[in-house]
Structures are given as C-alpha cells and as structure tokens.
Amino acid sequence: MLKPDVIKELSAVVGADHVMTANEDMIIYSNDATMFNAKPEAIVQPGSRDEVVEIVKIADRHHLPVTCRGAGTCLSGGPIPLKGGIVLEMTRMNRILKVDPVNKVAVVEPGVIAFALTTAANKVGLLYPPDPSSLKESTLGGNVSECAGGPKGVKYGITRNFVLGVEAVLSDGSIVKTGNEVDGDMAGPDWTMLFTGSEGTLGVIISITLRLVPIPAVKKTMMAIYDRLEDAAKTVSVTMASGIIPTTLEIMDNLSIVSVENYLKIGLPVKAGGLLLIEVDGVESTVEEDAKRVSEICKKCGASEVKMAKTPAEAEELWLARRSINPAFGQVAPCKFAEDATVPRSLVPVLVEKVLEIQKKYDVPIFICGHAGDGNMHPTIMFDKRNKEQKERAEKALHEVHIVTLELGGTLSGEHGIGFAKAPYLRAETGLAGYKLGQEIKKAVDPTGILNPGKMFFYEGELH
Amino acid sequence: MLKPDVIKELSAVVGADHVMTANEDMIIYSNDATMFNAKPEAIVQPGSRDEVVEIVKIADRHHLPVTCRGAGTCLSGGPIPLKGGIVLEMTRMNRILKVDPVNKVAVVEPGVIAFALTTAANKVGLLYPPDPSSLKESTLGGNVSECAGGPKGVKYGITRNFVLGVEAVLSDGSIVKTGNEVDGDMAGPDWTMLFTGSEGTLGVIISITLRLVPIPAVKKTMMAIYDRLEDAAKTVSVTMASGIIPTTLEIMDNLSIVSVENYLKIGLPVKAGGLLLIEVDGVESTVEEDAKRVSEICKKCGASEVKMAKTPAEAEELWLARRSINPAFGQVAPCKFAEDATVPRSLVPVLVEKVLEIQKKYDVPIFICGHAGDGNMHPTIMFDKRNKEQKERAEKALHEVHIVTLELGGTLSGEHGIGFAKAPYLRAETGLAGYKLGQEIKKAVDPTGILNPGKMFFYEGELH
C-alpha cells in the first residue's frame, strides 16, 4: 500500500479521479489474459505525456515499480505488476495525432485501440496490417510493447515491421525520441527496436510513429479441408516454396474445428483432420491466378475439398470459424496455456508432428492452430488448474513445446511476448551471452530498475 | 606501432601472412571513400569466426582499438581507425552459408560482396533488394553495419528491413546471436538492430541472416525530362501520394545531367533542369497500368518528355546515366561531401528548394540527385581542398544542408552512416536524452570501449 503522501503527489499530477487504490480496483488490475496475477499498490491513468513524465519522476524518487498497461489482453503476463507499485494505465492517451497519406505514416498515442487506427487508415485508402485477435480491444502501445502479430503476418510482417519510431519516457523522466517519419530509410543508430517488444521494461511509450501501406485492390478467400492435419501442414511449406505469398495461411486441427462447430453450428467439417484458411490479395489478375494455383497445391497435398468464397459475405463466413477459436476453447477446459511457438515455415509440418506426439504422451487436449504461413503456431494446451495432476501434465507438455520449438531453430514467442510466462525459457533462446547482454542493456537504460521489474531478463524464478 | 609480442600473438591466430604492419599497408588502410584518414597499427585478416574471437580477446587484453573494415567503400568514415590499433579486414570471411528458397532467407559471412548474394539469390528466383552503388564492391558486413540503401529503397526498404539476425563477437570475446531464420515473426527482445547501423561500435559481426523476396515478374523503366528541377521534385510527392509505389524514383539535376553527358556522350538532355529515372515492377498487368499512370503524372507535373524503355537494353541505357553520376563528379572538382540527407518524401520539393538556395548563397557546385522516392537525397558538395577559402564555403554549405534536413524532420543519413563525418551533428538529431542513451548503451555493450572508438556517440570533436 502506498503512503498517503505519495498518493497525494500522484493525484496532484493526474487528478484524484485518475488514481485508484481501492482493493476491488487492485484485483481488477492484477491480471491480464494469462492465468497469473499480482496486485499493484495504485493505478494511475495519465492523460498526457507531461503527466507521464511527472508520474515516472515520482515513482523514481520513491523507488516504486511502474508497470504499463493498455487493455490488459496480453497473453504473457506483460502488464501484471509483479512487484506491486504503480500500474500506469495508458488508455486515456488515445488520440490519433496524424494519418499522412503521402508519407504513409500515422502518429498515435499509446492508448489508441488498434482497430481505431485501421479504421482511420482505411478512410484514406491505407492499411495498417498487424491485426492480432484482440484488434478491437488491444492498444497500439501494448501491440508495440509485446510486438503483436496476427494472420496477415505472412505477407506483411508483424508490428515490429511497422514501427518507424517512438517517444518513450525513461526512468529518470527524460524523453527519448527514436526514428522519424522517413519510411524506413535511416542509417546510423536507431533505438526504436529497444522499445518495440521490450514490454515496458526500458521506457514508457508516449507516442508511436507507424508505417501504413496501400490497401490491396482485391482479395480472395478459400478454405481447404483435409483428412489428415499433417497434409494441411505440408501444404503450408509447399505453398510458401511456390513463390506465391498469401496474405493469410491459417491452420486449424480437428479439436479446433469440432469446438468451433459445437459453439457456432455453422456446418464445419467435424470429421476433418485439419483445415487451412487461405487468403491472397493484390491486383485482380494476380489474385485470380494465385488463388487458382494455391487451390491446386492444396489438392495435390491431399485436400479433400477447397471452398472458394464467391462474395465478401462468403469470405466472412469462412473467417468466422477461425475467429471463433478463442471463445470455443472454453468448452474443452477452463484453463489454457496459449502459446505462440514460431518456427521457420518449412518446419511447420515437423512442429505439428511433435506437438501431436506431446499431446499423446501427456494426454492433455492441445488445440493446434495458428498463423502457419509464417511459422507462427498456436499450440494451446487445455487443463483445469483445480486438478493438480492434470495441471502438472499440462505444464510438462508446455515445457516440451518450448524445447521442441527452440530445437527447431524457432522462437518462444512469435507475437505474444515473453513477460514472465515465458521468461524461464528466455536464456535457452538467447544463449548466455545474449541473456547477459539483455541484462546489461536493461541496467544501462533503466539503472534504478523501476520499469516493469521481474520480467524478461530480470525474471527471478528458475531458468531452464 | 604494436609491440612485437602482440604481433606475434596475432600471427599465431591468423598466420603471419594475414597480419600486415608495413607503412605502405598502413597508408592504404588509413582511409575509406571520404576524405578523412588515420593510420592503424596493424591490419589483421581473420579467416574464421574462431579467429575473430581470439583476435578480439588479444585486443581486449592489450586495450587495442579494433575497427572492422569490409571493402572500404564507406562514405562516412566508419572503417577509419581513428585511434590506431587493429583494422580487422573481414573480406576473407566471404562464404554464403545458406540460401533457403522455402523460408526465403540467406545466411552469409560478413565479407560476402553484396552482388555475390544477389547473384546467388537470383539463381533460385529470389531477390536481395538493397543495392547501394557499391553493390559490386561493398561487403554485406559493411552494408549491415552502415545500413546501406540504394535505388530500390522506395519500394523494398533498406538493409535494415532485410536483416533477420546476426552473430556478433562482443569486446569480451563472447558471441551473441540475435534473431533467427523466422521471417519477421518474433516478439520479445531482439538485439539485431543494435548491431545493424552501429558501425562496428558494439560488436564484430561474424554472420548475418537476411530476408529475401520473390523476383518480380516484369519491370518497366522510364525517364522523365523537366525544364525545372522543382517540377521533377514535385512529381515525386505527387506520385507517392497516388497509391502507386515505384521500385525506383531517382532524381538528377542539371549539373548531374551535364556532367554525365560530358563523361559519356550518350545524348542526355543537357538543357533540362532535371530528370527522373522511374522504374515500376510486379506482375505484367499492373506494371503496364502503373507505368502509364506514372507517365501521366510526370506530364501533369510539367515533364516536357517521358521516354519509356521498350527493351531491357533500352532500360539499361536509361540507368547508365544514373549509374555514372559518381564517376562524373570528378570533372567538377577533386573533393566532395557526398551527403545522404533524408526527409519525409512529401518534403523532397522543399529540400530541393533549400539546397538550391544554399548553392547560391555559398557559390559552390552542389549536385542534387538521389533516391527521391523515399526522400533519400544526395546533395553532393564539390570543392578543392587545396583552396582554403573554397573549402570553407563548402563546409558552411554542408553545415546548412545538415541543419535544413533536421529542421524538415529528416535524418542526417539515409544510407551512408554516421561514422565521424556526421558525428558532430548526431546529438542535434537524437536530442540530448537520445545521445546519452546511445552513450550508455555503448558503455554497457562495450565497457572497455575498444570497438571502433571515437565514432558516433563517442566522437571527441565539437558538437553542433
């Protein structure tokens, strides 16, 4: 619990209405979309960059942890205030400061909902491609901090590929501006990537400059249905080797199909071993040709059927299945480890095979779905945490998924972030020298260590 | 001069043939493509990653500066050994370790010539887009360290956008591996950008993982000729606002045109105020349509003529003019400040106007050319350094070019790097907090400060 003097100081900056200390508030702000939680000592909602600077200075003076939070949809524990202190809720800073169609850049405050930017960009014929499932809830500050992805990553890349610059408040209250509105061209030092994906451990982001791209003229959506999941996985690597780069290449296993069908009753093929949802976009002539070629590849790889959407409404219907996996999870078990194990795309079939083995070995339900086209898979392990023995089996399965991913030259996290959910495995991914480098950089940039402590390179639990 | 014992230690690692200490060698390795120079105390040519590790350890033990060098084509003083010590010449490490067409990545050693990679990638239907003018001489290690660009930046981006990961030897001899072969998808910390563009001040790059893209089916090249340079500049921003993204959008002023014509005698329009070299690529139908639309935009903006290449040979002829600017410079004066002032592309017309004013004010020839499509301009100030008064005017003009670029929200360097040529202005670009951040990161990653000392954030001269 913070001292009344500190609360008074904080209230003087943002107004008493924007400082919360009631126990019920602390409970609400103690978690994200993972199963973990830890209570803060106060929630502060800054309304401007100057207020952020003042709050960070107060925190620094009193050695109080500062953990940033957007919408709290994080899947790795990023916004959980492990060491108490202040949760800095950034959602009041939600202005789109600029959408510039000539230079194809947007400048936003961190609390802008991703969907608000895509809407604003669309109005001037531009696209902001990263679209995590949380598109309509999550903030761009969170997206940048966790380096969010989404189904369009295969063609367009993830958040990292769209951040041209940020402004961030360091723990001494100084403001660093990185990058600029020059799209991409910049030699010399650029610290943008220090703040992208570092989950608020190095600075508090107060503005973001993002790259936009022209909206493709047309798109074509199809669904390929397979008896065997392995054949769907094989289609992914064959398609990616063909020279065609689809916008989307999503995979769903039988468990995902059946769960979504139970949930929605839309006539999905519940006997199928797997399916792919594929989209190609671009100019009309290419899209038609690409769609035809992809459809042929699917059949050659063993698809029993390829449904091609003829209208936008039919495309939307095909997407509905993919979009409903998350809500459908809940039918299988109350708890989940939602992973984003990512491997080189040619190895998607191997990862799928390994996960099927793990599923068998530990007898826990694992949804196998994800953005297969860029190797970003979502093996989602289901369990009930009240059943201790089952939870243990789920944890063992999770451990093996992490190890297999790293053995395949992959990364622990394609889009959800490290937070502390994956922090025990971070050293195994970076190697000892990389881990030490991460610690030294954190110490150099945040010498007092007040920013999101206990996460990533400063996780205090056991390392694998 | 190094002590004989140290030379013996270095020779034991790489063999006596690969350690040079003769004065004539020191002179050759004292400069790059700028006018600056400083002699090293030894040149060492490692043949493997293990040798790099051993040499760095020896240097660390004896507190010897280590400055990496590729082909020495740098335009900012990056490979000049300001504080003496060892020049680490990386050209023996020139193996392409992997070109993977499915995952669309290449892994190379730092001494690979950029052109060797483009050739290897082309063989499997892939493209490595960054193509600095030094493509056929410069090494990928140098390209990554300086973050090289080139005429295709407008559509594809610069080197930064293609580096998926590196392995680098830190000053304590440990090897850090950043990123991986997963194209783009990676949340969590990624220190790749620490080593990209940091000019060998943080680590010695020993391998690079690069992203490749499919080769576009067709391209179309055209040249638009203008009475007024300002109209050519205006065409750039109008084109970029049209939704079309050309592969190339190069600008040349009258001085560039006349100098190239004197040099080559190929019938260039010597009375033109300026010209644009434009290329569009992609699939056939779009390329035809885009080329037609761009041609119309050129005419609407005041082009007196638009020449469309009908054959690859004709396209090559149009490119010849652009490619010959560098050799043509020499006719005007023996010395040059070859800048890469880069501004948001909508402000190219403003930058051109300002440079024309500066040219007038200081009465020095300034070539105005460059990759206008991404705002990456090359105002090149010509002078004779033996004429002190003229050199002073050139320096004043250079100062104003830097200031104007920063005032327009641009960056000092779009592709040549900071080195020490632009280091006096770096703080003006990053701001004080960003500059201090750069210093703290350098101290954290290279605590003994042996890597390329005196450059970037540790420039010892006066700051503007």
CSV table of C-alpha atoms in Angstrom, one decimal, chain A residues 154 226 228-241 249-253 275-276 340-357 368-379 401 404-405 407-411, chain B residues 100 102-103 181-183 185:
chain,number,residue,atom,x,y,z
A,154,VAL,CA,2.8,-14.0,-43.5
A,226,TYR,CA,-8.0,-32.3,-45.1
A,228,ARG,CA,-5.0,-35.5,-42.1
A,229,LEU,CA,-3.7,-32.5,-40.2
A,230,GLU,CA,-0.2,-33.4,-41.4
A,231,ASP,CA,-1.3,-32.8,-45.1
A,232,ALA,CA,-2.6,-29.4,-44.2
A,233,ALA,CA,0.8,-28.6,-42.6
A,234,LYS,CA,2.6,-29.9,-45.6
A,235,THR,CA,0.5,-27.6,-47.9
A,236,VAL,CA,1.9,-24.6,-45.9
A,237,SER,CA,5.5,-25.3,-46.8
A,238,VAL,CA,4.7,-26.3,-50.4
A,239,THR,CA,2.7,-23.1,-50.9
A,240,MET,CA,5.5,-21.0,-49.4
A,241,ALA,CA,8.0,-22.6,-51.7
A,249,LEU,CA,-2.4,-19.1,-44.2
A,250,GLU,CA,-4.2,-20.2,-41.1
A,251,ILE,CA,-4.3,-23.8,-39.8
A,252,MET,CA,-6.9,-25.5,-37.6
A,253,ASP,CA,-6.9,-29.0,-36.3
A,275,LEU,CA,-8.2,-27.2,-42.5
A,276,LEU,CA,-6.5,-24.2,-43.9
A,340,ASP,CA,2.8,-18.8,-30.0
A,341,ALA,CA,5.7,-21.2,-30.8
A,342,THR,CA,7.2,-20.0,-34.0
A,343,VAL,CA,9.5,-21.9,-36.3
A,344,PRO,CA,10.9,-21.4,-39.8
A,345,ARG,CA,7.9,-22.0,-42.1
A,346,SER,CA,9.4,-25.1,-43.8
A,347,LEU,CA,9.4,-26.8,-40.4
A,348,VAL,CA,5.7,-26.3,-39.6
A,349,PRO,CA,5.0,-30.0,-40.5
A,350,VAL,CA,7.7,-31.1,-38.1
A,351,LEU,CA,6.3,-28.9,-35.3
A,352,VAL,CA,2.8,-30.2,-35.9
A,353,GLU,CA,4.1,-33.8,-35.7
A,354,LYS,CA,6.0,-33.1,-32.5
A,355,VAL,CA,3.0,-31.5,-30.8
A,356,LEU,CA,0.8,-34.4,-31.8
A,357,GLU,CA,3.3,-36.7,-30.0
A,368,ILE,CA,-3.2,-26.9,-32.9
A,369,CYS,CA,-4.0,-23.8,-34.8
A,370,GLY,CA,-2.2,-20.6,-35.8
A,371,HIS,CA,-0.7,-18.4,-38.5
A,372,ALA,CA,1.0,-21.4,-40.2
A,373,GLY,CA,2.2,-19.3,-43.2
A,374,ASP,CA,4.8,-17.6,-41.2
A,375,GLY,CA,5.5,-20.5,-38.9
A,376,ASN,CA,3.7,-18.8,-36.0
A,377,MET,CA,1.7,-21.6,-34.5
A,378,HIS,CA,-0.7,-21.6,-31.5
A,379,PRO,CA,-0.5,-24.9,-29.7
A,401,VAL,CA,6.6,-27.5,-26.7
A,404,VAL,CA,10.9,-28.5,-29.4
A,405,THR,CA,10.4,-25.0,-30.7
A,407,GLU,CA,15.4,-27.2,-31.1
A,408,LEU,CA,13.8,-26.4,-34.5
A,409,GLY,CA,15.5,-23.0,-34.6
A,410,GLY,CA,12.3,-21.2,-33.7
A,411,THR,CA,11.4,-18.6,-31.1
B,100,ASP,CA,16.9,-21.2,-48.5
B,102,VAL,CA,11.3,-22.1,-48.9
B,103,ASN,CA,12.0,-19.9,-45.8
B,181,GLU,CA,15.5,-17.6,-39.6
B,182,VAL,CA,11.9,-17.0,-38.8
B,183,ASP,CA,11.0,-14.3,-41.3
B,185,ASP,CA,7.8,-13.0,-36.6
